[in-house]
Short mmCIF file of C-alpha atoms in Angstrom, two decimals:
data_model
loop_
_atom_site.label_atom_id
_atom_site.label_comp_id
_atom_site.label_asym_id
_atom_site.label_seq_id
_atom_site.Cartn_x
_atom_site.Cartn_y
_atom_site.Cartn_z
CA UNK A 1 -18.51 26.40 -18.27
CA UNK A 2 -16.73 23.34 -16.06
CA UNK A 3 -18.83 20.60 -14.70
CA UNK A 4 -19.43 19.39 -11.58
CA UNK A 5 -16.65 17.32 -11.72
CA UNK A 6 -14.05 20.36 -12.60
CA UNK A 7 -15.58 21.89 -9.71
CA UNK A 8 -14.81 18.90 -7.30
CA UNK A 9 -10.83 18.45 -8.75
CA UNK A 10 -10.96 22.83 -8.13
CA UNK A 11 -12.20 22.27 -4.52
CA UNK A 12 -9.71 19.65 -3.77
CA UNK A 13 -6.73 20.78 -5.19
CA UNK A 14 -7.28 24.06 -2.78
CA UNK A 15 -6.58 21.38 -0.27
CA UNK A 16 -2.85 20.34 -1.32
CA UNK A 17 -1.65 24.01 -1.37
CA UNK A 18 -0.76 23.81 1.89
CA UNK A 19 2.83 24.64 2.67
CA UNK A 20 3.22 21.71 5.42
CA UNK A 21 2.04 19.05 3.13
CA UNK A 22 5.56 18.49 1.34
CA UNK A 23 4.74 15.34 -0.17
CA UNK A 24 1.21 15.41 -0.43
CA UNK A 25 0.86 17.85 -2.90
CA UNK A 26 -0.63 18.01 -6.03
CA UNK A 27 1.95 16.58 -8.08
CA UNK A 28 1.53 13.44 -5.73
CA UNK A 29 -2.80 13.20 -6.44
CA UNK A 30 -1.35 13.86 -10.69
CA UNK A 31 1.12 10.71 -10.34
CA UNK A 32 -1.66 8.75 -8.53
CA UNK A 33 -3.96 9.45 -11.11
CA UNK A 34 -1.71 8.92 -14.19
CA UNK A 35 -0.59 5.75 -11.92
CA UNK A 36 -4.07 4.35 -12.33
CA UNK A 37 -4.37 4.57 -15.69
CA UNK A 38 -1.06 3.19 -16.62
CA UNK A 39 -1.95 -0.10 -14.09
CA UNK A 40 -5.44 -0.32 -14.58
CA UNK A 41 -5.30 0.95 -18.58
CA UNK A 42 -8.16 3.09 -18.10
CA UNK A 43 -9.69 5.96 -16.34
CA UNK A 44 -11.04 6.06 -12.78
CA UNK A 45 -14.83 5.61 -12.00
CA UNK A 46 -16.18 8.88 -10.65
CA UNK A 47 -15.98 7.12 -7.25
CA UNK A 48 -12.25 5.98 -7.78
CA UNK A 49 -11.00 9.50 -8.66
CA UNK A 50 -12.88 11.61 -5.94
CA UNK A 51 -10.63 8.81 -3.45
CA UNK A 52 -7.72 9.62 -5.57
CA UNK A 53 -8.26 13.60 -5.49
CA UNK A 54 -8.95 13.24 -1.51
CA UNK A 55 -7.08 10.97 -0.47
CA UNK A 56 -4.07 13.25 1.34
CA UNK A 57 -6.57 16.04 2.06
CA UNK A 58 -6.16 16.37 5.38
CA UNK A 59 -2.56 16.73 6.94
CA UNK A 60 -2.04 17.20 10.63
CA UNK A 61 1.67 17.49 11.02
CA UNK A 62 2.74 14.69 14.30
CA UNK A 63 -0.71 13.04 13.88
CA UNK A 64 -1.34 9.29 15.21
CA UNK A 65 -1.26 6.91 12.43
CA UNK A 66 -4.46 6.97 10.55
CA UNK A 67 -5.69 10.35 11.77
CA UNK A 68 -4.70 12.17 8.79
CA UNK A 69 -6.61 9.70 6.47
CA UNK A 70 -9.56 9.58 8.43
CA UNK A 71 -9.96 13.13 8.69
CA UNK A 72 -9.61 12.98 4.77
CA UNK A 73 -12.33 10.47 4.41
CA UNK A 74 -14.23 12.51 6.45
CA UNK A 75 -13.60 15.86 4.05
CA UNK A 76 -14.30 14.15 0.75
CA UNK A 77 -17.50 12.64 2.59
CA UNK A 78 -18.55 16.14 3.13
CA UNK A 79 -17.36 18.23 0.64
CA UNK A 80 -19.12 15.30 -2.02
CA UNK A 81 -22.36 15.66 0.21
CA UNK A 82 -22.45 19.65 -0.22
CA UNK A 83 -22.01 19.12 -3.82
CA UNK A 84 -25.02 17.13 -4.17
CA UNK A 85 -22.98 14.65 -6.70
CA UNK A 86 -25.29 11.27 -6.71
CA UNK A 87 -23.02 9.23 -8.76
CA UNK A 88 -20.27 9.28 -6.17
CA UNK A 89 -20.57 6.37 -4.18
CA UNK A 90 -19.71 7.61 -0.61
CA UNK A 91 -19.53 4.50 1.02
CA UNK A 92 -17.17 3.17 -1.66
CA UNK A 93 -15.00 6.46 -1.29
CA UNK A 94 -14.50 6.10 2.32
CA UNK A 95 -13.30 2.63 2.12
CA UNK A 96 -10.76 3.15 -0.48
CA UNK A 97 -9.40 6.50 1.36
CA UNK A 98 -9.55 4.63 4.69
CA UNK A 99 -7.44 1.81 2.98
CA UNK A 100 -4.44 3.84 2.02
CA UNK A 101 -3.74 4.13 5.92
CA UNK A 102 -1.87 1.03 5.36
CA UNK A 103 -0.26 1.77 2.24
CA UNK A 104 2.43 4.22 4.16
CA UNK A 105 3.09 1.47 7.16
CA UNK A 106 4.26 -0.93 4.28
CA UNK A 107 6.47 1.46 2.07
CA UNK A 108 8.20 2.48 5.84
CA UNK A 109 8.91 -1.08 6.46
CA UNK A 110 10.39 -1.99 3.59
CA UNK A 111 13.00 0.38 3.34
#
């Protein structure tokens, strides 16, 4: 019987299946997660990989910079709310999704 938490990687992975998200896919929220644990040498907080799993889940194709992670705060803020999962630290989850806005400006720059 999966957990709660099996249930939340389910519901977000439905959101990477889209065929416009190229990069964004799931193989991209996999390397992010294997990613942390090879930097940080240990697993996520619950907090830390709900931002992982949503980070990319919205993608509006043409979008202003920062729309797309915005509306994906916004998505993991409600999706996390519906499933009634109190050791999710919304606050905390927005931040860190909001904060990968800038993460794409400074990979385009330096190339």
């Amino acid at each position: 019987m999966p957990n709660y938490h099996d249930s939340l990687e389910i519901c977000a992975r439905q959101f990477y299946s889209d065929k416009f998200n190229l990069y964004h896919n799931w193989e991209h929220i996999l390397f992010v997660l294997h990613s942390y644990k090879k930097i940080f040498r240990k697993d996520p907080s619950e907090t830390e990989k709900a931002a992982i799993l949503f980070h990319d889940c919205v993608y509006v194709p043409g979008s202003p910079h920062g729309i797309n992670e915005t509306l994906s705060a916004i998505t993991a803020t409600k999706v996390i709310k519906f499933s009634d999962i109190k050791s999710i630290d919304l606050m905390l989850l927005e931040k860190i999704i909001l904060s990968t806005r800038e993460i794409g400006r400074a990979s385009c720059r330096e190339r």
